[in-house]
């Protein structure tokens, strides 16, 4: 995926002084790790490299060590390395462990807890946040075994960046499996680091702040058994509520009907309709922060039938008269108890940024997070209902385009932005 190099995509200060343990495993994308090392170091991070035997078939420890300006660790049973630093210290003396590229093999070993070389031993021994940038043939990526491993690792708290859609370097095959570009990986490292800053939790940068987040779709009843809905899964809103809570905020999440578990440490109000959602949001005021992520139905049925509408022979379909739903973001943006920071999400299918900017003014928001939810937006699996998102954060005097990221990463970056704005 092409990533523009505008400075607005990354925040150099987050990486300054951070120690990244970079594990390079044996994929053809290993050549991109050389550029990745450069990108991390130019933002002030130090990079300590570990290479698997496979990685050394693709790039040399000499090139990696020269770019990292550090020793390259390759052996588990090295008396010299063990006396010098040791695998446990390697695993712990860093702020983040990054595996790029992450092969199908290393993911499988991690999912099983196998430790048959230095890299896999570090990955089992570390207590630091771990971020994987998988890279493999598309068939390997969609194989049920790799999917199972990915699910297991995600459940273990391991974060992912990519892979993206593209052409494979060695086979020319197209599909999902191409390693994320170095700048996208840098953005994901920053997001992961900002979410795991030692100040997070009860003493986090948002402690003492109250936040209201909306999430998911709304269901607008037609009769007792039918309703109008949309494809929103609630993943993005729930992830934002969790990310704000991790930074110490007291969060009320107003959620439409979703199949997700309630995020930890968050008070959740479950609603069905837009009117119920508006009422729950207003009841949760006052707050310092409002992040309106829910895909609220624009219209509801004017006269909801009290009994199931029956199909009568020869009568054709019943007419559905719609009426406008309340605009929750606009209501909050112009409310007498308006939170200090109001953020709205705009799902657009065309002119994403232009429409986002119009919404910013109309709704009285401080930021609009515009995402292109059209089928051709390039985000694998589609934004609505999918796990990834590519957004542009539009402020009154700013505009930042973030690369395609997991929704959890988007949430962490947005929570960090909110914390810095409220500071
Ligand atoms: C030319 C070539 C390219 C390869 N590219 C990849 C790749 O992109 N991703 C992957 O998972 N495995 C790839 N492999 C297979 C791995 O190198 C192999 O599974 C190896 O055991 C990985 O070891 P490691 O995970 O310890 O580095 C490739 C193999 C060859 C010969």
PDB file of C-alpha atoms and ligand atoms in Angstrom, residues 24-29 52-55 58 102-106 109 117 135-137 140 170, ligand 1:
ATOM      1  CA  UNK A  24      13.729 -10.142  11.360  1.00  0.00           C
ATOM      2  CA  UNK A  25      12.468 -13.539  10.230  1.00  0.00           C
ATOM      3  CA  UNK A  26      13.014 -15.317   6.939  1.00  0.00           C
ATOM      4  CA  UNK A  27      10.735 -13.769   4.362  1.00  0.00           C
ATOM      5  CA  UNK A  28      11.553 -12.067   1.096  1.00  0.00           C
ATOM      6  CA  UNK A  29      10.288  -8.793   2.623  1.00  0.00           C
ATOM      7  CA  UNK A  52      16.542 -15.849  12.464  1.00  0.00           C
ATOM      8  CA  UNK A  53      18.601 -18.271  10.400  1.00  0.00           C
ATOM      9  CA  UNK A  54      15.991 -17.821   7.661  1.00  0.00           C
ATOM     10  CA  UNK A  55      16.399 -14.039   7.658  1.00  0.00           C
ATOM     11  CA  UNK A  58      17.789 -12.983   2.529  1.00  0.00           C
ATOM     12  CA  UNK A 102       6.878 -12.026  10.543  1.00  0.00           C
ATOM     13  CA  UNK A 103       6.812 -15.331   8.670  1.00  0.00           C
ATOM     14  CA  UNK A 104       4.014 -17.880   8.820  1.00  0.00           C
ATOM     15  CA  UNK A 105       6.545 -20.050  10.644  1.00  0.00           C
ATOM     16  CA  UNK A 106       7.314 -17.584  13.425  1.00  0.00           C
ATOM     17  CA  UNK A 109       5.749 -21.009  16.727  1.00  0.00           C
ATOM     18  CA  UNK A 117      15.851 -20.495  18.373  1.00  0.00           C
ATOM     19  CA  UNK A 135       4.522 -11.045   5.190  1.00  0.00           C
ATOM     20  CA  UNK A 136       3.824 -14.158   3.207  1.00  0.00           C
ATOM     21  CA  UNK A 137       2.303 -15.625   0.095  1.00  0.00           C
ATOM     22  CA  UNK A 140      -0.259 -18.950   3.238  1.00  0.00           C
ATOM     23  CA  UNK A 170       8.927 -13.404  -5.711  1.00  0.00           C
TER      24      UNK A 170
HETATM   25  C1  LIG B   1      12.603 -17.383  -1.658  1.00  0.00           C
HETATM   26  C2  LIG B   1      11.823 -17.642  -0.437  1.00  0.00           C
HETATM   27  C3  LIG B   1      10.936 -16.686   0.035  1.00  0.00           C
HETATM   28  C4  LIG B   1      10.194 -16.882   1.196  1.00  0.00           C
HETATM   29  N1  LIG B   1       9.333 -15.927   1.618  1.00  0.00           N
HETATM   30  C5  LIG B   1       8.581 -16.149   2.715  1.00  0.00           C
HETATM   31  C6  LIG B   1       7.679 -15.161   3.161  1.00  0.00           C
HETATM   32  O1  LIG B   1       7.570 -14.074   2.591  1.00  0.00           O
HETATM   33  N2  LIG B   1       6.930 -15.418   4.247  1.00  0.00           N
HETATM   34  C7  LIG B   1       7.024 -16.604   4.921  1.00  0.00           C
HETATM   35  O2  LIG B   1       6.287 -16.783   5.889  1.00  0.00           O
HETATM   36  N3  LIG B   1       7.891 -17.535   4.549  1.00  0.00           N
HETATM   37  C8  LIG B   1       8.681 -17.347   3.456  1.00  0.00           C
HETATM   38  N4  LIG B   1       9.555 -18.308   3.054  1.00  0.00           N
HETATM   39  C9  LIG B   1       9.676 -19.547   3.851  1.00  0.00           C
HETATM   40  C10 LIG B   1      10.483 -19.288   5.106  1.00  0.00           C
HETATM   41  O3  LIG B   1      11.751 -18.795   4.766  1.00  0.00           O
HETATM   42  C11 LIG B   1      10.603 -20.573   5.904  1.00  0.00           C
HETATM   43  O4  LIG B   1       9.335 -20.939   6.388  1.00  0.00           O
HETATM   44  C12 LIG B   1      11.570 -20.467   7.044  1.00  0.00           C
HETATM   45  O5  LIG B   1      11.577 -21.702   7.753  1.00  0.00           O
HETATM   46  C13 LIG B   1      11.217 -19.331   8.011  1.00  0.00           C
HETATM   47  O6  LIG B   1      12.064 -19.372   9.134  1.00  0.00           O
HETATM   48  P1  LIG B   1      11.970 -18.267  10.277  1.00  0.00           P
HETATM   49  O7  LIG B   1      10.539 -18.027  10.556  1.00  0.00           O
HETATM   50  O8  LIG B   1      12.682 -18.893  11.427  1.00  0.00           O
HETATM   51  O9  LIG B   1      12.699 -17.086   9.769  1.00  0.00           O
HETATM   52  C14 LIG B   1      10.335 -18.121   1.900  1.00  0.00           C
HETATM   53  C15 LIG B   1      11.243 -19.064   1.458  1.00  0.00           C
HETATM   54  C16 LIG B   1      11.976 -18.847   0.308  1.00  0.00           C
HETATM   55  C17 LIG B   1      12.949 -19.891  -0.132  1.00  0.00           C
END
